[in-house]
Amino acid sequence: MAIVVNSATFVDTSGACRVAAVRLRPVSSASFVEGPLAEGSLVTGFAGNLLQGESAATSQPLPTTLGGLQVRVTDAAGAVWNVPMLYAGPTQVNFVLPAGMREGQATVNIVAGSTTRATATVNIARVQPSLFAADASGRGQAAAVGI
């Protein structure tokens, strides 16, 4: 890690000055409930001091880097996934868990370059139903249309 100190650059070759990763709180983007997350679902991860500004995806396929941040998930089989992102901001990231991830315990890391900014352990499930709420609270009336 390189740090500018009093207008000079300090290079920490031993890694002694690493930034400590904070706790990430990943939840279903629909319900804001912590618990198992399903492959293919939208996830919101909350943590502090992730990014100075905001960055949102503007194209398809979704990017795996926004504002210099990436979301990396290591699934129960040990496979590392750089996941598609929709939004990155100071206190949250929104991303999609890819289909094909191994069910079971997984680690979610928010990284900037080689530095882990936030981390969490989650359970990946094949299915975890959730509905988006009309008032965006994660509770109450569903944001749905009957056909």
PDB file of C-alpha atoms in Angstrom:
ATOM      1  CA  MET A   1       0.000   0.000   0.000  1.00  0.00           C
ATOM      2  CA  ALA A   2       1.277   3.501  -0.801  1.00  0.00           C
ATOM      3  CA  ILE A   3       0.244   6.458   1.338  1.00  0.00           C
ATOM      4  CA  VAL A   4       1.008  10.141   0.828  1.00  0.00           C
ATOM      5  CA  VAL A   5       2.379  11.632   4.059  1.00  0.00           C
ATOM      6  CA  ASN A   6       3.422  15.315   4.223  1.00  0.00           C
ATOM      7  CA  SER A   7       3.616  15.492   0.405  1.00  0.00           C
ATOM      8  CA  ALA A   8       5.911  12.441   0.207  1.00  0.00           C
ATOM      9  CA  THR A   9       4.940   8.897  -0.715  1.00  0.00           C
ATOM     10  CA  PHE A  10       5.353   6.144   1.851  1.00  0.00           C
ATOM     11  CA  VAL A  11       5.319   2.614   0.471  1.00  0.00           C
ATOM     12  CA  ASP A  12       4.367  -0.079   2.968  1.00  0.00           C
ATOM     13  CA  THR A  13       6.080  -3.131   1.456  1.00  0.00           C
ATOM     14  CA  SER A  14       5.404  -5.303   4.527  1.00  0.00           C
ATOM     15  CA  GLY A  15       1.639  -4.682   4.580  1.00  0.00           C
ATOM     16  CA  ALA A  16       1.784  -3.478   8.183  1.00  0.00           C
ATOM     17  CA  CYS A  17      -0.426  -0.455   7.504  1.00  0.00           C
ATOM     18  CA  ARG A  18      -3.374  -2.322   6.025  1.00  0.00           C
ATOM     19  CA  VAL A  19      -6.831  -0.822   6.408  1.00  0.00           C
ATOM     20  CA  ALA A  20      -8.981  -3.071   8.614  1.00  0.00           C
ATOM     21  CA  ALA A  21     -12.037  -4.471   6.831  1.00  0.00           C
ATOM     22  CA  VAL A  22     -15.368  -3.500   8.383  1.00  0.00           C
ATOM     23  CA  ARG A  23     -18.398  -5.738   8.785  1.00  0.00           C
ATOM     24  CA  LEU A  24     -20.598  -5.953   5.706  1.00  0.00           C
ATOM     25  CA  ARG A  25     -24.335  -6.548   6.238  1.00  0.00           C
ATOM     26  CA  PRO A  26     -25.674  -8.201   3.066  1.00  0.00           C
ATOM     27  CA  VAL A  27     -29.466  -8.444   2.772  1.00  0.00           C
ATOM     28  CA  SER A  28     -32.070  -9.215   0.150  1.00  0.00           C
ATOM     29  CA  SER A  29     -32.617  -6.029  -1.873  1.00  0.00           C
ATOM     30  CA  ALA A  30     -36.348  -6.816  -1.865  1.00  0.00           C
ATOM     31  CA  SER A  31     -36.998  -7.400   1.835  1.00  0.00           C
ATOM     32  CA  PHE A  32     -33.894  -5.952   3.562  1.00  0.00           C
ATOM     33  CA  VAL A  33     -33.914  -9.124   5.672  1.00  0.00           C
ATOM     34  CA  GLU A  34     -30.671 -10.829   6.658  1.00  0.00           C
ATOM     35  CA  GLY A  35     -30.606 -14.548   6.021  1.00  0.00           C
ATOM     36  CA  PRO A  36     -29.880 -16.943   3.206  1.00  0.00           C
ATOM     37  CA  LEU A  37     -29.350 -15.306  -0.188  1.00  0.00           C
ATOM     38  CA  ALA A  38     -30.382 -17.037  -3.386  1.00  0.00           C
ATOM     39  CA  GLU A  39     -28.216 -17.304  -6.457  1.00  0.00           C
ATOM     40  CA  GLY A  40     -29.531 -14.926  -9.111  1.00  0.00           C
ATOM     41  CA  SER A  41     -30.979 -12.539  -6.523  1.00  0.00           C
ATOM     42  CA  LEU A  42     -30.406  -8.835  -5.973  1.00  0.00           C
ATOM     43  CA  VAL A  43     -28.384  -8.120  -2.827  1.00  0.00           C
ATOM     44  CA  THR A  44     -27.721  -4.887  -0.946  1.00  0.00           C
ATOM     45  CA  GLY A  45     -24.616  -4.786   1.211  1.00  0.00           C
ATOM     46  CA  PHE A  46     -24.398  -2.142   3.931  1.00  0.00           C
ATOM     47  CA  ALA A  47     -21.100  -0.971   5.458  1.00  0.00           C
ATOM     48  CA  GLY A  48     -19.367   2.293   6.264  1.00  0.00           C
ATOM     49  CA  ASN A  49     -16.754   4.232   4.292  1.00  0.00           C
ATOM     50  CA  LEU A  50     -16.874   2.139   1.149  1.00  0.00           C
ATOM     51  CA  LEU A  51     -16.547   4.935  -1.390  1.00  0.00           C
ATOM     52  CA  GLN A  52     -16.252   8.730  -1.467  1.00  0.00           C
ATOM     53  CA  GLY A  53     -18.906   9.299  -4.134  1.00  0.00           C
ATOM     54  CA  GLU A  54     -21.506   7.247  -5.969  1.00  0.00           C
ATOM     55  CA  SER A  55     -21.327   5.134  -9.096  1.00  0.00           C
ATOM     56  CA  ALA A  56     -24.137   3.331 -10.918  1.00  0.00           C
ATOM     57  CA  ALA A  57     -24.154   0.829 -13.762  1.00  0.00           C
ATOM     58  CA  THR A  58     -25.236   2.359 -17.057  1.00  0.00           C
ATOM     59  CA  SER A  59     -24.927  -0.575 -19.440  1.00  0.00           C
ATOM     60  CA  GLN A  60     -25.518  -4.290 -19.948  1.00  0.00           C
ATOM     61  CA  PRO A  61     -23.903  -6.609 -19.128  1.00  0.00           C
ATOM     62  CA  LEU A  62     -23.517  -5.176 -15.645  1.00  0.00           C
ATOM     63  CA  PRO A  63     -19.937  -4.227 -14.727  1.00  0.00           C
ATOM     64  CA  THR A  64     -17.933  -6.047 -12.067  1.00  0.00           C
ATOM     65  CA  THR A  65     -16.227  -2.808 -10.988  1.00  0.00           C
ATOM     66  CA  LEU A  66     -17.958   0.440  -9.975  1.00  0.00           C
ATOM     67  CA  GLY A  67     -16.150   3.430  -8.500  1.00  0.00           C
ATOM     68  CA  GLY A  68     -13.049   1.288  -8.066  1.00  0.00           C
ATOM     69  CA  LEU A  69     -14.916  -1.273  -5.941  1.00  0.00           C
ATOM     70  CA  GLN A  70     -15.535  -4.929  -6.716  1.00  0.00           C
ATOM     71  CA  VAL A  71     -17.682  -7.526  -4.982  1.00  0.00           C
ATOM     72  CA  ARG A  72     -15.977 -10.922  -4.756  1.00  0.00           C
ATOM     73  CA  VAL A  73     -17.835 -13.952  -3.456  1.00  0.00           C
ATOM     74  CA  THR A  74     -16.106 -17.196  -2.536  1.00  0.00           C
ATOM     75  CA  ASP A  75     -18.732 -19.941  -2.572  1.00  0.00           C
ATOM     76  CA  ALA A  76     -18.872 -23.223  -0.627  1.00  0.00           C
ATOM     77  CA  ALA A  77     -16.815 -24.972  -3.332  1.00  0.00           C
ATOM     78  CA  GLY A  78     -14.049 -22.358  -3.037  1.00  0.00           C
ATOM     79  CA  ALA A  79     -14.827 -20.769  -6.418  1.00  0.00           C
ATOM     80  CA  VAL A  80     -14.268 -16.999  -6.486  1.00  0.00           C
ATOM     81  CA  TRP A  81     -16.883 -14.961  -8.345  1.00  0.00           C
ATOM     82  CA  ASN A  82     -16.474 -11.294  -9.403  1.00  0.00           C
ATOM     83  CA  VAL A  83     -20.136 -10.419  -9.298  1.00  0.00           C
ATOM     84  CA  PRO A  84     -22.098  -7.916 -11.432  1.00  0.00           C
ATOM     85  CA  MET A  85     -22.776  -4.614  -9.675  1.00  0.00           C
ATOM     86  CA  LEU A  86     -25.639  -2.129 -10.028  1.00  0.00           C
ATOM     87  CA  TYR A  87     -24.569   0.579  -7.555  1.00  0.00           C
ATOM     88  CA  ALA A  88     -21.685   1.546  -5.277  1.00  0.00           C
ATOM     89  CA  GLY A  89     -21.860   4.379  -2.755  1.00  0.00           C
ATOM     90  CA  PRO A  90     -20.446   5.512   0.587  1.00  0.00           C
ATOM     91  CA  THR A  91     -22.468   3.072   2.715  1.00  0.00           C
ATOM     92  CA  GLN A  92     -23.885   0.456   0.343  1.00  0.00           C
ATOM     93  CA  VAL A  93     -23.334  -1.667  -2.738  1.00  0.00           C
ATOM     94  CA  ASN A  94     -26.015  -3.394  -4.819  1.00  0.00           C
ATOM     95  CA  PHE A  95     -25.095  -6.518  -6.739  1.00  0.00           C
ATOM     96  CA  VAL A  96     -26.430  -9.717  -8.312  1.00  0.00           C
ATOM     97  CA  LEU A  97     -25.404 -13.144  -7.029  1.00  0.00           C
ATOM     98  CA  PRO A  98     -24.673 -15.174 -10.168  1.00  0.00           C
ATOM     99  CA  ALA A  99     -26.503 -18.392 -10.990  1.00  0.00           C
ATOM    100  CA  GLY A 100     -24.394 -21.499 -10.543  1.00  0.00           C
ATOM    101  CA  MET A 101     -22.900 -20.657  -7.179  1.00  0.00           C
ATOM    102  CA  ARG A 102     -22.498 -23.618  -4.822  1.00  0.00           C
ATOM    103  CA  GLU A 103     -25.068 -23.684  -2.018  1.00  0.00           C
ATOM    104  CA  GLY A 104     -23.778 -23.313   1.535  1.00  0.00           C
ATOM    105  CA  GLN A 105     -21.501 -20.921   3.401  1.00  0.00           C
ATOM    106  CA  ALA A 106     -19.872 -18.202   1.310  1.00  0.00           C
ATOM    107  CA  THR A 107     -17.706 -15.163   1.958  1.00  0.00           C
ATOM    108  CA  VAL A 108     -18.577 -11.777   0.442  1.00  0.00           C
ATOM    109  CA  ASN A 109     -15.737  -9.248   0.172  1.00  0.00           C
ATOM    110  CA  ILE A 110     -15.932  -5.653  -1.032  1.00  0.00           C
ATOM    111  CA  VAL A 111     -12.500  -4.841  -2.416  1.00  0.00           C
ATOM    112  CA  ALA A 112     -10.747  -1.756  -3.744  1.00  0.00           C
ATOM    113  CA  GLY A 113      -7.646  -2.863  -5.627  1.00  0.00           C
ATOM    114  CA  SER A 114      -5.954  -5.367  -3.330  1.00  0.00           C
ATOM    115  CA  THR A 115      -7.571  -4.009  -0.148  1.00  0.00           C
ATOM    116  CA  THR A 116     -10.637  -5.655   1.400  1.00  0.00           C
ATOM    117  CA  ARG A 117     -12.899  -2.818   2.587  1.00  0.00           C
ATOM    118  CA  ALA A 118     -15.765  -4.919   4.033  1.00  0.00           C
ATOM    119  CA  THR A 119     -16.480  -8.607   4.529  1.00  0.00           C
ATOM    120  CA  ALA A 120     -19.294 -10.947   5.569  1.00  0.00           C
ATOM    121  CA  THR A 121     -20.158 -14.618   5.757  1.00  0.00           C
ATOM    122  CA  VAL A 122     -23.503 -15.608   4.224  1.00  0.00           C
ATOM    123  CA  ASN A 123     -25.426 -18.726   3.303  1.00  0.00           C
ATOM    124  CA  ILE A 124     -26.211 -19.244  -0.369  1.00  0.00           C
ATOM    125  CA  ALA A 125     -29.511 -21.034  -1.016  1.00  0.00           C
ATOM    126  CA  ARG A 126     -31.020 -22.354  -4.230  1.00  0.00           C
ATOM    127  CA  VAL A 127     -34.250 -20.415  -3.518  1.00  0.00           C
ATOM    128  CA  GLN A 128     -35.108 -17.620  -1.034  1.00  0.00           C
ATOM    129  CA  PRO A 129     -38.412 -15.910  -1.951  1.00  0.00           C
ATOM    130  CA  SER A 130     -38.796 -12.158  -1.375  1.00  0.00           C
ATOM    131  CA  LEU A 131     -41.088  -9.436  -2.684  1.00  0.00           C
ATOM    132  CA  PHE A 132     -40.277  -5.782  -3.245  1.00  0.00           C
ATOM    133  CA  ALA A 133     -42.496  -3.520  -1.124  1.00  0.00           C
ATOM    134  CA  ALA A 134     -44.440  -0.628  -2.657  1.00  0.00           C
ATOM    135  CA  ASP A 135     -42.973   1.807  -0.095  1.00  0.00           C
ATOM    136  CA  ALA A 136     -39.400   0.391  -0.453  1.00  0.00           C
ATOM    137  CA  SER A 137     -39.369  -0.530   3.248  1.00  0.00           C
ATOM    138  CA  GLY A 138     -39.039  -4.268   2.738  1.00  0.00           C
ATOM    139  CA  ARG A 139     -42.411  -4.665   4.490  1.00  0.00           C
ATOM    140  CA  GLY A 140     -46.028  -3.970   3.686  1.00  0.00           C
ATOM    141  CA  GLN A 141     -47.853  -4.079   0.395  1.00  0.00           C
ATOM    142  CA  ALA A 142     -45.973  -5.772  -2.461  1.00  0.00           C
ATOM    143  CA  ALA A 143     -44.882  -3.747  -5.452  1.00  0.00           C
ATOM    144  CA  ALA A 144     -46.815  -5.976  -7.834  1.00  0.00           C
ATOM    145  CA  VAL A 145     -49.511  -5.920 -10.458  1.00  0.00           C
ATOM    146  CA  GLY A 146     -52.221  -8.606 -10.663  1.00  0.00           C
ATOM    147  CA  ILE A 147     -52.818  -9.992 -14.100  1.00  0.00           C
TER     148      ILE A 147
END
